[in-house]
CSV table of C-alpha atoms in Angstrom, one decimal:
chain,number,residue,atom,x,y,z
A,1,UNK,CA,-6.3,13.0,-13.5
A,2,UNK,CA,-2.9,11.4,-14.1
A,3,UNK,CA,-2.8,9.1,-11.1
A,4,UNK,CA,-3.2,5.3,-11.0
A,5,UNK,CA,-6.7,4.1,-11.9
A,6,UNK,CA,-8.4,0.8,-11.2
A,7,UNK,CA,-11.6,-0.7,-12.5
A,8,UNK,CA,-14.0,-1.8,-11.2
A,9,UNK,CA,-13.9,-0.2,-7.8
A,10,UNK,CA,-16.2,-2.9,-6.3
A,11,UNK,CA,-17.0,-6.5,-7.4
A,12,UNK,CA,-19.3,-9.0,-5.8
A,13,UNK,CA,-19.2,-12.5,-7.1
A,14,UNK,CA,-20.3,-16.0,-6.2
A,15,UNK,CA,-17.8,-18.6,-5.2
A,16,UNK,CA,-16.4,-20.5,-8.2
A,17,UNK,CA,-16.7,-17.6,-10.6
A,18,UNK,CA,-13.8,-15.9,-12.4
A,19,UNK,CA,-13.1,-12.2,-12.0
A,20,UNK,CA,-10.8,-9.8,-13.8
A,21,UNK,CA,-9.5,-6.4,-12.5
A,22,UNK,CA,-7.8,-3.7,-14.5
A,23,UNK,CA,-5.1,-1.2,-13.5
A,24,UNK,CA,-3.9,1.8,-15.5
A,25,UNK,CA,-0.6,3.1,-14.0
A,26,UNK,CA,0.9,6.6,-14.2
A,27,UNK,CA,1.9,6.8,-17.8
A,28,UNK,CA,5.6,7.5,-17.3
A,29,UNK,CA,6.1,4.7,-14.8
A,30,UNK,CA,7.5,1.4,-16.2
A,31,UNK,CA,7.0,-0.6,-13.0
A,32,UNK,CA,3.6,-1.9,-12.0
A,33,UNK,CA,2.7,-3.8,-8.8
A,34,UNK,CA,-0.3,-5.7,-7.4
A,35,UNK,CA,-1.0,-5.9,-3.7
A,36,UNK,CA,-3.8,-7.5,-1.6
A,37,UNK,CA,-5.1,-6.0,1.6
A,38,UNK,CA,-7.4,-7.7,4.1
A,39,UNK,CA,-9.1,-6.2,7.0
A,40,UNK,CA,-6.8,-5.0,9.8
A,41,UNK,CA,-3.7,-5.6,7.7
A,42,UNK,CA,-1.3,-3.6,5.6
A,43,UNK,CA,-1.1,-4.3,1.9
A,44,UNK,CA,0.8,-7.5,1.0
A,45,UNK,CA,2.8,-7.9,-2.2
A,46,UNK,CA,1.5,-10.2,-4.9
A,47,UNK,CA,3.5,-9.5,-8.1
A,48,UNK,CA,5.2,-6.8,-10.2
A,49,UNK,CA,6.0,-6.0,-13.8
A,50,UNK,CA,8.8,-4.0,-15.4
A,51,UNK,CA,7.4,-3.0,-18.7
A,52,UNK,CA,5.7,-6.1,-20.0
A,53,UNK,CA,7.8,-8.6,-18.1
A,54,UNK,CA,6.5,-10.2,-14.9
A,55,UNK,CA,9.7,-10.3,-12.8
A,56,UNK,CA,8.5,-11.4,-9.3
A,57,UNK,CA,5.6,-13.3,-7.9
A,58,UNK,CA,4.8,-13.8,-4.2
A,59,UNK,CA,3.9,-17.2,-2.8
A,60,UNK,CA,0.5,-15.6,-2.0
A,61,UNK,CA,-0.2,-15.7,-5.7
A,62,UNK,CA,-1.7,-19.2,-6.1
A,63,UNK,CA,-2.2,-21.0,-9.4
A,64,UNK,CA,-5.7,-19.5,-9.6
A,65,UNK,CA,-4.2,-16.0,-9.9
A,66,UNK,CA,-2.8,-14.7,-13.1
A,67,UNK,CA,-1.5,-11.2,-14.0
A,68,UNK,CA,-0.6,-9.8,-17.4
A,69,UNK,CA,0.7,-6.5,-18.7
A,70,UNK,CA,0.8,-7.3,-22.5
A,71,UNK,CA,1.9,-3.9,-23.9
A,72,UNK,CA,3.7,-2.6,-20.9
A,73,UNK,CA,0.9,-0.2,-20.1
A,74,UNK,CA,-2.2,-1.4,-18.3
A,75,UNK,CA,-2.3,-4.6,-16.4
A,76,UNK,CA,-5.0,-7.2,-15.6
A,77,UNK,CA,-5.3,-9.5,-12.6
A,78,UNK,CA,-7.5,-12.5,-13.0
A,79,UNK,CA,-8.7,-14.8,-10.3
A,80,UNK,CA,-10.2,-18.1,-11.4
A,81,UNK,CA,-12.6,-20.2,-9.3
A,82,UNK,CA,-12.9,-17.6,-6.6
A,83,UNK,CA,-13.0,-18.6,-3.0
A,84,UNK,CA,-14.4,-16.8,0.0
A,85,UNK,CA,-10.8,-16.3,1.2
A,86,UNK,CA,-10.1,-14.2,-1.9
A,87,UNK,CA,-12.3,-11.4,-0.5
A,88,UNK,CA,-10.0,-8.4,0.0
A,89,UNK,CA,-9.0,-5.1,-1.5
A,90,UNK,CA,-6.8,-5.5,-4.5
A,91,UNK,CA,-4.4,-2.6,-4.9
A,92,UNK,CA,-2.3,-1.6,-7.9
A,93,UNK,CA,0.7,0.7,-7.7
A,94,UNK,CA,3.3,2.1,-10.1
A,95,UNK,CA,6.8,3.6,-9.9
A,96,UNK,CA,9.9,4.5,-11.8
A,97,UNK,CA,12.7,2.0,-12.1
A,98,UNK,CA,15.2,4.3,-10.5
A,99,UNK,CA,15.1,6.6,-7.5
A,100,UNK,CA,13.8,5.9,-4.1
A,101,UNK,CA,11.3,3.3,-5.2
A,102,UNK,CA,8.4,5.3,-4.1
A,103,UNK,CA,5.2,3.6,-5.3
A,104,UNK,CA,1.9,5.4,-6.0
A,105,UNK,CA,-1.3,3.5,-5.4
A,106,UNK,CA,-4.6,3.4,-7.1
A,107,UNK,CA,-8.0,3.5,-5.3
A,108,UNK,CA,-8.2,-0.3,-5.2
A,109,UNK,CA,-10.8,-2.9,-6.2
A,110,UNK,CA,-12.8,-4.3,-3.3
A,111,UNK,CA,-13.8,-7.9,-4.0
A,112,UNK,CA,-16.4,-9.8,-2.0
A,113,UNK,CA,-16.9,-13.5,-2.7
A,114,UNK,CA,-20.2,-14.9,-1.5
B,1,UNK,CA,6.9,-12.2,11.6
B,2,UNK,CA,6.0,-8.6,10.7
B,3,UNK,CA,9.0,-6.8,9.2
B,4,UNK,CA,7.6,-3.4,10.3
B,5,UNK,CA,5.9,-3.0,13.7
B,6,UNK,CA,3.6,0.0,14.1
B,7,UNK,CA,2.5,1.3,17.5
B,8,UNK,CA,0.0,2.1,18.8
B,9,UNK,CA,-2.4,0.2,16.6
B,10,UNK,CA,-5.2,2.5,17.6
B,11,UNK,CA,-5.2,6.0,18.9
B,12,UNK,CA,-8.2,8.3,19.7
B,13,UNK,CA,-7.6,11.9,20.6
B,14,UNK,CA,-9.5,15.2,20.9
B,15,UNK,CA,-9.2,17.9,18.2
B,16,UNK,CA,-6.3,20.2,19.0
B,17,UNK,CA,-4.1,17.6,20.8
B,18,UNK,CA,-0.8,16.3,19.6
B,19,UNK,CA,0.1,12.7,18.8
B,20,UNK,CA,3.0,10.6,17.8
B,21,UNK,CA,3.0,7.1,16.2
B,22,UNK,CA,5.9,4.8,15.6
B,23,UNK,CA,7.2,2.4,13.0
B,24,UNK,CA,10.0,0.1,14.1
B,25,UNK,CA,12.1,-2.7,12.6
B,26,UNK,CA,15.2,-4.6,13.3
B,27,UNK,CA,16.2,-4.2,9.7
B,28,UNK,CA,18.0,-1.3,8.0
B,29,UNK,CA,16.2,0.3,5.1
B,30,UNK,CA,17.4,2.5,2.2
B,31,UNK,CA,14.2,4.5,2.4
B,32,UNK,CA,10.9,4.4,4.1
B,33,UNK,CA,7.5,5.8,3.1
B,34,UNK,CA,4.5,6.9,5.1
B,35,UNK,CA,1.0,6.6,3.6
B,36,UNK,CA,-2.5,7.6,4.8
B,37,UNK,CA,-5.4,5.4,3.9
B,38,UNK,CA,-9.1,6.2,4.3
B,39,UNK,CA,-11.8,3.5,4.3
B,40,UNK,CA,-12.4,2.0,0.9
B,41,UNK,CA,-9.6,3.9,-0.7
B,42,UNK,CA,-6.0,3.1,-1.7
B,43,UNK,CA,-3.0,4.4,0.4
B,44,UNK,CA,-2.0,8.0,-0.5
B,45,UNK,CA,1.7,8.8,-0.2
B,46,UNK,CA,2.6,11.4,2.4
B,47,UNK,CA,6.4,11.3,2.4
B,48,UNK,CA,9.5,9.4,1.6
B,49,UNK,CA,12.5,9.6,4.0
B,50,UNK,CA,15.9,8.5,2.8
B,51,UNK,CA,18.7,9.8,5.0
B,52,UNK,CA,19.3,8.6,8.6
B,53,UNK,CA,18.1,11.3,11.0
B,54,UNK,CA,16.2,13.1,8.3
B,55,UNK,CA,13.2,15.2,9.4
B,56,UNK,CA,10.5,16.2,6.9
B,57,UNK,CA,7.5,18.4,7.6
B,58,UNK,CA,4.2,18.4,5.8
B,59,UNK,CA,2.0,21.2,7.3
B,60,UNK,CA,1.2,19.9,10.8
B,61,UNK,CA,2.8,16.5,10.2
B,62,UNK,CA,6.5,15.9,11.1
B,63,UNK,CA,8.2,12.7,10.0
B,64,UNK,CA,11.5,11.5,11.3
B,65,UNK,CA,13.8,8.7,10.1
B,66,UNK,CA,15.9,7.1,12.8
B,67,UNK,CA,19.7,7.7,12.7
B,68,UNK,CA,20.2,4.0,12.0
B,69,UNK,CA,17.5,3.9,9.4
B,70,UNK,CA,15.6,1.2,11.2
B,71,UNK,CA,12.7,3.2,12.6
B,72,UNK,CA,10.5,6.2,12.0
B,73,UNK,CA,8.0,8.4,13.8
B,74,UNK,CA,5.1,10.6,12.7
B,75,UNK,CA,4.1,13.5,14.9
B,76,UNK,CA,0.9,15.4,14.3
B,77,UNK,CA,0.5,18.9,15.9
B,78,UNK,CA,-2.9,20.2,16.8
B,79,UNK,CA,-4.7,17.3,15.2
B,80,UNK,CA,-7.9,18.0,13.2
B,81,UNK,CA,-10.7,15.7,12.3
B,82,UNK,CA,-9.4,15.6,8.7
B,83,UNK,CA,-6.3,13.8,10.1
B,84,UNK,CA,-8.4,10.8,10.9
B,85,UNK,CA,-7.2,7.7,8.9
B,86,UNK,CA,-4.9,4.7,8.8
B,87,UNK,CA,-1.3,5.7,8.7
B,88,UNK,CA,0.9,3.0,7.1
B,89,UNK,CA,4.7,2.9,7.0
B,90,UNK,CA,6.3,0.9,4.3
B,91,UNK,CA,9.9,0.0,3.2
B,92,UNK,CA,11.4,-1.7,0.2
B,93,UNK,CA,12.0,-5.4,1.0
B,94,UNK,CA,14.1,-7.4,-1.4
B,95,UNK,CA,14.6,-5.4,-4.6
B,96,UNK,CA,11.2,-4.2,-5.4
B,97,UNK,CA,8.4,-5.2,-3.1
B,98,UNK,CA,7.1,-2.9,-0.4
B,99,UNK,CA,6.6,-4.4,3.0
B,100,UNK,CA,4.0,-2.6,5.1
B,101,UNK,CA,3.2,-2.4,8.8
B,102,UNK,CA,-0.3,-3.1,10.0
B,103,UNK,CA,-0.9,0.6,10.4
B,104,UNK,CA,-1.7,3.2,13.1
B,105,UNK,CA,-5.5,3.9,13.1
B,106,UNK,CA,-5.9,7.5,14.2
B,107,UNK,CA,-9.3,9.0,15.2
B,108,UNK,CA,-9.5,12.7,15.9
B,109,UNK,CA,-12.7,13.6,17.8
B,110,UNK,CA,-14.2,17.1,17.1
């Protein structure tokens, strides 16, 4: 399977704990994106990388959130001191730099903060 | 303010019926994507439309991009239970971020 993969698929944590999610993009894609989706809403943009550089961050990405893509391949999204409002589906997508900008999504990581 | 408005938000139909859902905006887009999402899964790309007035077909699904590239529609012919899902439209906003509508939840009853 050469699609976007995410790990873990589900995460339950207690408020105040730190969590880290991983995304492996389609191998030829040099752009990688993180989105968050809450119930009844479409995905909302968080941040994106071109190769290893983080080029844009949404105001939704508070100081407790940090994303990295150290070698320009996989990416991690860490949430520190989780809050109940962080409960959501975290989606990763990847794309080529050129073309129509079509983004291909992974299966997501569903986070529940108790 | 939602950049993309999708209507209706929820639609329930009998198997074999036809349906159309809409994605509207006041902004002009260079391209627009339609995705389908099932519960607990990520969005799966169905189609990208680029040219104003463009019509693309994917089996029983017909996608149309408005002439002014501000809106799009998705028509499903002879709907089947497997068509059940959340249909999301999305467009590039700024340089690289996708803006999504809230989706059209379609339920096809056998």
